[in-house]
PDB file of C-alpha atoms in Angstrom:
ATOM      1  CA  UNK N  16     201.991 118.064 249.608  1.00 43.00           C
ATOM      2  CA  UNK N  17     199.716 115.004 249.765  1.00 40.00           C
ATOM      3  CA  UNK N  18     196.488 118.322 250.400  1.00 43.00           C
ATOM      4  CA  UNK N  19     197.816 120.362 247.781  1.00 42.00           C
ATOM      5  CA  UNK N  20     197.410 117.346 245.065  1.00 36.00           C
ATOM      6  CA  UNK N  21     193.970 116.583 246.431  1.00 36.00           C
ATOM      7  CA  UNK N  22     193.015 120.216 246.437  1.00 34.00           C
ATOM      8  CA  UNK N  23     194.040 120.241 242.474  1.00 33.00           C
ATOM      9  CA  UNK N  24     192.410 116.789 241.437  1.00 31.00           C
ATOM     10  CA  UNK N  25     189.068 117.783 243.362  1.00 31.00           C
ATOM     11  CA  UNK N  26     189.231 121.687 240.771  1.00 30.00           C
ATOM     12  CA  UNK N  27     189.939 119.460 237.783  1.00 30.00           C
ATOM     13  CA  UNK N  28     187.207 117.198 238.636  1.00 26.00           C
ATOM     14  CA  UNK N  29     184.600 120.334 239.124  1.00 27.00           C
ATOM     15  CA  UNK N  30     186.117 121.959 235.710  1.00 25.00           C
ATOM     16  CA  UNK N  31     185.032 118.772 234.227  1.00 30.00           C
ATOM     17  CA  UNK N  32     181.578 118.665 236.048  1.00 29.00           C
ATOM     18  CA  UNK N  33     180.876 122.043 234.866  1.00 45.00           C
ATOM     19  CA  UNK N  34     182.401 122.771 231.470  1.00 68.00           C
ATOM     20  CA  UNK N  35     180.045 122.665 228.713  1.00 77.00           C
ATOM     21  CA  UNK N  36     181.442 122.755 225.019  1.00 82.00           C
ATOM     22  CA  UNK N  37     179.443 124.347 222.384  1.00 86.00           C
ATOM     23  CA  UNK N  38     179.361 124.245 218.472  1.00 90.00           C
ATOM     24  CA  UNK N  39     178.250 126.987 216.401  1.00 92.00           C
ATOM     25  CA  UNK N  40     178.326 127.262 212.686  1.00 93.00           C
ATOM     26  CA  UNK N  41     177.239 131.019 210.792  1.00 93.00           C
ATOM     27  CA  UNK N  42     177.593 132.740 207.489  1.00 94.00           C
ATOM     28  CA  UNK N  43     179.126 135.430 209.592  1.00 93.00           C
ATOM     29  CA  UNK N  44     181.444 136.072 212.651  1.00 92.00           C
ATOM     30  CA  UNK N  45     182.150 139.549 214.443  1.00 93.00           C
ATOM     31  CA  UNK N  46     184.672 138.496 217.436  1.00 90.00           C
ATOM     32  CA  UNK N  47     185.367 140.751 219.844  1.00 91.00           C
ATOM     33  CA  UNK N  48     187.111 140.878 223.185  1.00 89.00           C
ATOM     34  CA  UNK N  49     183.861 140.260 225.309  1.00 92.00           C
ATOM     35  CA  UNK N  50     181.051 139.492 222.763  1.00 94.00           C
ATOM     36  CA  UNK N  51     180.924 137.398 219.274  1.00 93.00           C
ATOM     37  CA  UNK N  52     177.863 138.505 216.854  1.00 95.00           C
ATOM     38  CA  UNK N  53     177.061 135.537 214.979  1.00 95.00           C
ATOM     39  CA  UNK N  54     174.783 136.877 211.401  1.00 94.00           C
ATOM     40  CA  UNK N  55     173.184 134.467 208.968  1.00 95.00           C
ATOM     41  CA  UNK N  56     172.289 130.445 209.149  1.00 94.00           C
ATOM     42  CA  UNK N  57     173.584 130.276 213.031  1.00 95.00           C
ATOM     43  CA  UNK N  58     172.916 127.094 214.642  1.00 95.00           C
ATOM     44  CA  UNK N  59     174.648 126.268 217.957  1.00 94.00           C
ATOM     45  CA  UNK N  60     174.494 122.579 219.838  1.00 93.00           C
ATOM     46  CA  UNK N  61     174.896 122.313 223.411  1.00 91.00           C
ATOM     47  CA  UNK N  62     175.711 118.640 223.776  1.00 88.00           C
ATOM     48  CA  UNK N  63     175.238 118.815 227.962  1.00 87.00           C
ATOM     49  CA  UNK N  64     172.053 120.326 227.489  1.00 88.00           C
ATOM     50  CA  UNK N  65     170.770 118.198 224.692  1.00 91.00           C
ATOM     51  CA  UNK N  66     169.917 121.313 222.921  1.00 94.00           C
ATOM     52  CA  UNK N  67     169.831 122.647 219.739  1.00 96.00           C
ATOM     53  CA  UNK N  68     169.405 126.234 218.252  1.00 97.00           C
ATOM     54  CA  UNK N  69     168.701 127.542 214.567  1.00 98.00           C
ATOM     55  CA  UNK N  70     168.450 131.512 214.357  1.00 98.00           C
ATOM     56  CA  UNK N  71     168.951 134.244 211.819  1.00 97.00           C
ATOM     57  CA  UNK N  72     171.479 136.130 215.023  1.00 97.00           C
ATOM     58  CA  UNK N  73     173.015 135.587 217.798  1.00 97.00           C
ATOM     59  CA  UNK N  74     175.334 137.124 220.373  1.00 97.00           C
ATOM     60  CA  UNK N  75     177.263 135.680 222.661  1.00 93.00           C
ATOM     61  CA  UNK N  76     178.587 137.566 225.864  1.00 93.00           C
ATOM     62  CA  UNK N  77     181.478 136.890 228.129  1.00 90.00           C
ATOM     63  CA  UNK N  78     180.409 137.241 231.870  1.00 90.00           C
ATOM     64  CA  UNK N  79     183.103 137.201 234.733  1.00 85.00           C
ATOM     65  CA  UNK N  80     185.408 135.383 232.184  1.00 84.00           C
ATOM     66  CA  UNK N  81     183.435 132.976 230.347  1.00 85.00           C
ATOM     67  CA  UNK N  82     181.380 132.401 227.491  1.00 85.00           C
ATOM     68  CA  UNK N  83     177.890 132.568 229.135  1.00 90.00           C
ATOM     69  CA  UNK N  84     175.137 134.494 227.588  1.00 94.00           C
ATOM     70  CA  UNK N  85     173.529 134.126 224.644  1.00 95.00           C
ATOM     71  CA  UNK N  86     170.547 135.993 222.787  1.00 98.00           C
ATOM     72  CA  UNK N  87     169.575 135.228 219.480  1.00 98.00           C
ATOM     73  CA  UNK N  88     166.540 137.177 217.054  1.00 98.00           C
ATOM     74  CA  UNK N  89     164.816 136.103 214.167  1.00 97.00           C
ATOM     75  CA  UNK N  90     163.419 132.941 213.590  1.00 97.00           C
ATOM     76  CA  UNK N  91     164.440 131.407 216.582  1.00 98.00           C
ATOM     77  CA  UNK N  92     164.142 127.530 217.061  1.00 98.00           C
ATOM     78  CA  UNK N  93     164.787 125.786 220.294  1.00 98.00           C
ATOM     79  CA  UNK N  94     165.213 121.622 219.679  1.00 98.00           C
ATOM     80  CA  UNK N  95     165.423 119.625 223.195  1.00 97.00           C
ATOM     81  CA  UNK N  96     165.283 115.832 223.490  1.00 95.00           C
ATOM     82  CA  UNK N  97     161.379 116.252 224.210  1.00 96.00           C
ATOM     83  CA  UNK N  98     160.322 118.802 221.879  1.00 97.00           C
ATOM     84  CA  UNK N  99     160.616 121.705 220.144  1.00 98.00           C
ATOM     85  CA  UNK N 100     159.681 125.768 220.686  1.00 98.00           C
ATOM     86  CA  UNK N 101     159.664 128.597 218.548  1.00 98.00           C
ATOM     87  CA  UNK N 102     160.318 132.442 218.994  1.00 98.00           C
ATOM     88  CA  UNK N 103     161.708 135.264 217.589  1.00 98.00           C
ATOM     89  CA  UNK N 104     163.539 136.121 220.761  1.00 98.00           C
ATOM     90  CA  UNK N 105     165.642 134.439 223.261  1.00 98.00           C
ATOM     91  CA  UNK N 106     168.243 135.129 226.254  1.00 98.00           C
ATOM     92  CA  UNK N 107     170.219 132.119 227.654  1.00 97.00           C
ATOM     93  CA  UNK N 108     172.258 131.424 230.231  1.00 95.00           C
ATOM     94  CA  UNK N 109     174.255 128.949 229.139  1.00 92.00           C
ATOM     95  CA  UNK N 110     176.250 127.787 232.791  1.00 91.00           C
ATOM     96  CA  UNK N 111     172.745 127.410 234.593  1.00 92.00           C
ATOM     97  CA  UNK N 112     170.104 126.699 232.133  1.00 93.00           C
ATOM     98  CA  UNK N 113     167.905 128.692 232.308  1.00 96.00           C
ATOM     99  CA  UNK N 114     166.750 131.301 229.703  1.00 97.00           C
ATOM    100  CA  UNK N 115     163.348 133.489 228.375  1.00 98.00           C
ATOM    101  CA  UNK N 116     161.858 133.521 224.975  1.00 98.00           C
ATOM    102  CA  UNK N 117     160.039 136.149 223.809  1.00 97.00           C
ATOM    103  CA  UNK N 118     157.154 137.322 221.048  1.00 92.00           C
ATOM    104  CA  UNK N 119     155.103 134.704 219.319  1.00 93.00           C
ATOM    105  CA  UNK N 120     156.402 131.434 221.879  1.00 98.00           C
ATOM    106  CA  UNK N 121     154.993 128.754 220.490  1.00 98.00           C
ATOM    107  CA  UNK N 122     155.762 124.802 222.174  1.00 98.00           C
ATOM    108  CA  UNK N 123     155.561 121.450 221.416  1.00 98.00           C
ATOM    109  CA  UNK N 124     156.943 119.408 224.366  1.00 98.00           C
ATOM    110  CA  UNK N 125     155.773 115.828 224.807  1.00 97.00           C
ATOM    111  CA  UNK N 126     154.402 115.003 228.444  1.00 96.00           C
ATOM    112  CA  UNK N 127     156.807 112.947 231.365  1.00 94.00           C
ATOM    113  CA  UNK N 128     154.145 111.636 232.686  1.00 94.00           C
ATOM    114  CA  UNK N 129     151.253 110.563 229.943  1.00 93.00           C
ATOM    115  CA  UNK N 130     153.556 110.716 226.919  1.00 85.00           C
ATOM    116  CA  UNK N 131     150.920 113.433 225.305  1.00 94.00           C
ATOM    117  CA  UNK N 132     152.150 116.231 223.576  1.00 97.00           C
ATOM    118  CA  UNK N 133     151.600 119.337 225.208  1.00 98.00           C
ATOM    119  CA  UNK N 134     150.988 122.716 223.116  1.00 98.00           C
ATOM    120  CA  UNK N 135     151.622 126.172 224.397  1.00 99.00           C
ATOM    121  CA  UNK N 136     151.410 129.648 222.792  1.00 98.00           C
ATOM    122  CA  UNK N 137     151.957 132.330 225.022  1.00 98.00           C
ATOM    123  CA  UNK N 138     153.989 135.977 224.590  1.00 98.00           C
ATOM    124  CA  UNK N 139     156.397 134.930 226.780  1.00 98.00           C
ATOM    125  CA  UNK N 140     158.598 132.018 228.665  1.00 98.00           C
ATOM    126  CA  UNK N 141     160.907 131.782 231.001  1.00 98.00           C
ATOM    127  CA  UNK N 142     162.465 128.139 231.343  1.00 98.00           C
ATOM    128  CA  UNK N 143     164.713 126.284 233.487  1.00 97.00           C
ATOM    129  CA  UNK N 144     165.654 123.010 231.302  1.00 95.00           C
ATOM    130  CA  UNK N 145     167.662 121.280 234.235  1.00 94.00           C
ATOM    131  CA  UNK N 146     164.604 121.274 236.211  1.00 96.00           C
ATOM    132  CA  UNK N 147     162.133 121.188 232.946  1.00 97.00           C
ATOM    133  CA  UNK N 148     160.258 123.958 234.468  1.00 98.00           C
ATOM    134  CA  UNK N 149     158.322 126.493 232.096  1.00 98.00           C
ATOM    135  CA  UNK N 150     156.557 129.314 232.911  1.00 98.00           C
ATOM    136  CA  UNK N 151     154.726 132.165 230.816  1.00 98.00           C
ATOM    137  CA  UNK N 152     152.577 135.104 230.216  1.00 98.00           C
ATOM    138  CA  UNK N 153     150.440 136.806 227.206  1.00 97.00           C
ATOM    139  CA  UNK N 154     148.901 140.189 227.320  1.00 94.00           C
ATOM    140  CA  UNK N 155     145.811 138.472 225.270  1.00 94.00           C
ATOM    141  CA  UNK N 156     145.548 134.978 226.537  1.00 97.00           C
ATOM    142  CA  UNK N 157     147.830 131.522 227.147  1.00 98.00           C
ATOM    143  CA  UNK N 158     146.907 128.741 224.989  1.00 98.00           C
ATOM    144  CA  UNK N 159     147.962 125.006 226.248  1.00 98.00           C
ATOM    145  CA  UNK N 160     146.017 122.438 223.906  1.00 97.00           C
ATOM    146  CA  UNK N 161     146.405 118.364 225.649  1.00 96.00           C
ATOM    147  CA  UNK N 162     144.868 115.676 223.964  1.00 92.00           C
ATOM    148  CA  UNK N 163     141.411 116.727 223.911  1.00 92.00           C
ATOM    149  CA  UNK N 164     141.482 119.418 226.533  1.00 94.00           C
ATOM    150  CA  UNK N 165     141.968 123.121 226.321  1.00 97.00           C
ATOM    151  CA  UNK N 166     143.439 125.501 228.410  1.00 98.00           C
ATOM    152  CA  UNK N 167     143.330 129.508 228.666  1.00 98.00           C
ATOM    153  CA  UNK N 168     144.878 131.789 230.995  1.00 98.00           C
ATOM    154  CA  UNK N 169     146.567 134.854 231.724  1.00 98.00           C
ATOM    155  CA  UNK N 170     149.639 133.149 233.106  1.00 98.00           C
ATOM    156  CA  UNK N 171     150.986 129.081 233.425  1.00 98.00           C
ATOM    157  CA  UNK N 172     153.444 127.642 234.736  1.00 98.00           C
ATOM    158  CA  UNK N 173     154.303 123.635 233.590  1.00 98.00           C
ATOM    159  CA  UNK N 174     156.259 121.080 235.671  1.00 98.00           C
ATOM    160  CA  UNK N 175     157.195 118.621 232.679  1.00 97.00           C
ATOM    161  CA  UNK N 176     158.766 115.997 235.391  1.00 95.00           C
ATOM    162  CA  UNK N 177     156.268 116.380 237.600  1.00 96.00           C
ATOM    163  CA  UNK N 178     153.078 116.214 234.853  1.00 96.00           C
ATOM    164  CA  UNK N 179     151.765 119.473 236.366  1.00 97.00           C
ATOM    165  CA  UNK N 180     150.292 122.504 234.606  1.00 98.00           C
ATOM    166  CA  UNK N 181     149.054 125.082 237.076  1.00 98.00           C
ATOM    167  CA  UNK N 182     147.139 127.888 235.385  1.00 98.00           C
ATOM    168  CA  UNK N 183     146.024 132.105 237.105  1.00 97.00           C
ATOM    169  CA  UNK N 184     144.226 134.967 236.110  1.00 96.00           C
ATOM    170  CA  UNK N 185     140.632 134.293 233.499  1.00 95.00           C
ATOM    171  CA  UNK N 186     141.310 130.324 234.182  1.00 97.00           C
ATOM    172  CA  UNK N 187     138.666 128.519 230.401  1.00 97.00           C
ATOM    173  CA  UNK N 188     139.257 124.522 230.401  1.00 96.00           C
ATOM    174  CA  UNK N 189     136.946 122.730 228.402  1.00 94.00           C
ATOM    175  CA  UNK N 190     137.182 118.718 227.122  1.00 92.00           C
ATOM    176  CA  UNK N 191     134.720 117.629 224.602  1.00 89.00           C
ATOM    177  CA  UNK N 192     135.288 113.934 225.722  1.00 88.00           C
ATOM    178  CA  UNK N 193     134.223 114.424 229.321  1.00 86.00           C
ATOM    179  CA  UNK N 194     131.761 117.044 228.414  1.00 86.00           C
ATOM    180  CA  UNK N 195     132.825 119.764 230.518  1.00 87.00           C
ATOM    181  CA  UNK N 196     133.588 123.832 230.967  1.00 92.00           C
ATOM    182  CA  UNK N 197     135.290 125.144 233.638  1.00 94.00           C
ATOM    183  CA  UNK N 198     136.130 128.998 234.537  1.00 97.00           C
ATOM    184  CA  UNK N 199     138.052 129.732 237.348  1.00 96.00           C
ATOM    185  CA  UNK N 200     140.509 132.005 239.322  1.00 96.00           C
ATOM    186  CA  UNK N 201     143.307 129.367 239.436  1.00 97.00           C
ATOM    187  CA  UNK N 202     143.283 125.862 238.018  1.00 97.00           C
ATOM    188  CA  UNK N 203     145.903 122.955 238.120  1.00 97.00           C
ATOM    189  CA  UNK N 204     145.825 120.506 236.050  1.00 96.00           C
ATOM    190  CA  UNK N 205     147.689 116.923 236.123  1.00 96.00           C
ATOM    191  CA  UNK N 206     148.671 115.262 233.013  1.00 95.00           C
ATOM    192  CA  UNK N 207     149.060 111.938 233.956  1.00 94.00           C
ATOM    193  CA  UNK N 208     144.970 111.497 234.416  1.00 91.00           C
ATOM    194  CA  UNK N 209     143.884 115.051 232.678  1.00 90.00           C
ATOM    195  CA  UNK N 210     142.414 115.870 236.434  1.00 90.00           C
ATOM    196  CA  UNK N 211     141.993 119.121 237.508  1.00 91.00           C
ATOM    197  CA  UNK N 212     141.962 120.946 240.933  1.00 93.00           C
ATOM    198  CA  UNK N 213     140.539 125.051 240.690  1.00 92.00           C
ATOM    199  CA  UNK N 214     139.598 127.595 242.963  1.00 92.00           C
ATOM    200  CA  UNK N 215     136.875 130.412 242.649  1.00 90.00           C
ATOM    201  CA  UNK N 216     134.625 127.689 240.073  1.00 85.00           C
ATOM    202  CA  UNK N 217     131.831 128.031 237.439  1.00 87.00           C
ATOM    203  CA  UNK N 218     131.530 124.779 235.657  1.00 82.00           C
ATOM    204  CA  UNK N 219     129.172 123.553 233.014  1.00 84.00           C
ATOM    205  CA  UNK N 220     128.380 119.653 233.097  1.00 79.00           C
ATOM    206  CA  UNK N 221     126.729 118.397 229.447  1.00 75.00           C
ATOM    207  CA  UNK N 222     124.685 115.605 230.240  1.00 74.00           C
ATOM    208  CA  UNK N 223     124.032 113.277 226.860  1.00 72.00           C
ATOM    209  CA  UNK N 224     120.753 111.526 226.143  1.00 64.00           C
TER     210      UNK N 224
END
């Protein structure tokens, strides 16, 4: 008896760990038995998550039981404690926090570590937002703009916590204040200081009268 009531307080106590409760508000609602479409004005707040989403549509899919995915088109806008990013596409998983944003990504997030803000357009991101771990690709080039530096790349990935932006493939970082260019295979970069560690180097130092 005395097992059987521990075994149920220790599942109430995970329900409670794990349960997330989300608000959504829409011009429209479709419900059916294992999706809701969601048309017009939809904005949804994720209170656990400290999120906040504004699209034009949204659908959200039951997996294994539960309300879990959602993927929203249109003007998408992502709102987090740190910053914001735009889209016209994303897929979420809302039980493990971790999604991808697609076509015309554009970021704001301000830095952990040096308090800058951090800008980043890219074609597309994949995000973890327990872990504040972003990563993305463009078929042209990445664009991450900090402070007075400028970054370009095929492909980034950003460690928020950790003030770490590691950068592959046609690797440009230039800063007008310490008068330098930089191309490279593979760069990383750390916030905290704007220093730099890259691989496979051609740099250009300006020296000033």
């Amino acid at each position: 008896m005395k097992r059987s009531i521990a075994l149920i307080f220790m599942l109430l106590i995970s329900i409670a760990i794990f349960s997330k409760t989300i608000h959504i508000t829409s011009n429209l609602v479709k419900p059916k038995e294992k999706e809701i479409f969601y048309e017009g004005g939809v904005v949804v707040k994720i209170e656990e998550d400290n999120l906040k989403l504004s699209t034009d549509n949204m659908v959200v899919r039951k997996v294994k039981g539960s309300w879990r995915e959602m993927e929203a088109t249109g003007t998408v806008v992502v709102e987090l404690e740190y910053g914001v990013a735009t889209s016209t596409y994303l897929q979420y998983d809302i039980t493990d926090g971790v999604g991808k944003m697609a076509k015309d990504v554009e970021v704001a997030f301000v830095d952990e570590k040096s308090s800058d803000t951090v800008y980043i357009s890219c074609d597309e991101m994949s995000f973890n937002l327990k872990e504040e771990k972003f990563e993305g690709t463009s078929e042209g080039t990445v664009v991450i703009n900090k402070g007075s530096m400028e970054m370009y790349a095929k492909e980034f990935e950003y460690d928020r916590k950790e003030g770490v932006v590691t950068l592959r493939g046609d690797v440009f970082i230039k800063d007008p204040e310490k008068d330098f260019k930089m191309w490279a295979e593979e760069a990383k970069v750390f916030t905290e200081k704007d220093e730099a560690i890259a691989l496979k180097v051609k740099m250009v130092i300006e020296v000033k009268d």
